[in-house]
Short mmCIF file of C-alpha atoms in Angstrom, two decimals:
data_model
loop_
_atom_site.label_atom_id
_atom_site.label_comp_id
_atom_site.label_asym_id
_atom_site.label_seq_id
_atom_site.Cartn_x
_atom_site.Cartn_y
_atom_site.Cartn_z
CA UNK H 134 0.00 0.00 0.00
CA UNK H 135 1.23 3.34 -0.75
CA UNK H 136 0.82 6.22 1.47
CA UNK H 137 -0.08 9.49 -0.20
CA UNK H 138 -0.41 12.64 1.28
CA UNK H 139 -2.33 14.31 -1.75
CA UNK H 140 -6.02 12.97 -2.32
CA UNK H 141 -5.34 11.25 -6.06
CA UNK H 142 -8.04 12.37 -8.20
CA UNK H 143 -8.89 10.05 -11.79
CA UNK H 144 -10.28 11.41 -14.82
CA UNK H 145 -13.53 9.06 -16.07
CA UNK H 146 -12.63 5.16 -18.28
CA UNK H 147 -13.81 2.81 -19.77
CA UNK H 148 -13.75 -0.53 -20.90
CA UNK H 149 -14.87 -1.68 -24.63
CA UNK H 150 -15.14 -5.41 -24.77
CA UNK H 151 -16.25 -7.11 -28.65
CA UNK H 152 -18.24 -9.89 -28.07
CA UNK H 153 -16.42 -12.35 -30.30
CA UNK H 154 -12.81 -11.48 -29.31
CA UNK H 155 -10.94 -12.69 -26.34
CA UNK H 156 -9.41 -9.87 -23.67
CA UNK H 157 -6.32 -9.73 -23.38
CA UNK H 158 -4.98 -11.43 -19.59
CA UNK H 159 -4.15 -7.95 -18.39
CA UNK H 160 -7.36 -6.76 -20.02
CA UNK H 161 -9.49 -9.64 -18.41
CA UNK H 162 -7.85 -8.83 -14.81
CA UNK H 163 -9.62 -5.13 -15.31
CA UNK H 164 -12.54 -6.12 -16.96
CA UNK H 165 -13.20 -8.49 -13.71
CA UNK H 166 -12.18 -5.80 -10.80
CA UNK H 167 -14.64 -3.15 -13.00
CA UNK H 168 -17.74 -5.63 -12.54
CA UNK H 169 -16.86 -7.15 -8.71
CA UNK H 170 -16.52 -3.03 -7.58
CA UNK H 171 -20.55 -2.07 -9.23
CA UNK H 172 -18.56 -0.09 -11.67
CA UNK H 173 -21.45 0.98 -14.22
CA UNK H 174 -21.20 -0.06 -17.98
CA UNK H 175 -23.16 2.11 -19.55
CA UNK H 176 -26.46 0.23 -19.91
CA UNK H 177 -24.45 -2.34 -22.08
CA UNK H 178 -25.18 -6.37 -21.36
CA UNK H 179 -22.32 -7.32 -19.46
CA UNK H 180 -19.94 -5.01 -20.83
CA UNK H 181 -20.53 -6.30 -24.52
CA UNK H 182 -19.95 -2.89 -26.55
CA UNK H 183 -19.51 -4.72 -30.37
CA UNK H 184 -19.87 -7.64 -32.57
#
């Protein structure tokens, strides 16, 4: 853990996901943390963006 005195502040992500294409690990690992924290997705079925 890193201790920070100055409040870090993030601008706003996201996360596009095609539905016939595998993430990336790295990818996957974010995809995952985004969806176990409530992290909205924009209305989109679980995350799907494409075909």
């Amino acid at each position: 853990m890193l201790r920070l005195r100055d409040r870090l502040l993030l601008e706003n992500y996201g996360l596009i996901k095609l539905r016939k294409r595998a993430l990336s690990p790295a990818a996957a690992l974010l995809f995952d943390a985004m969806k176990r924290l409530g992290v909205p997705n924009g209305g989109a079925e679980q995350g799907d963006a494409a075909s």
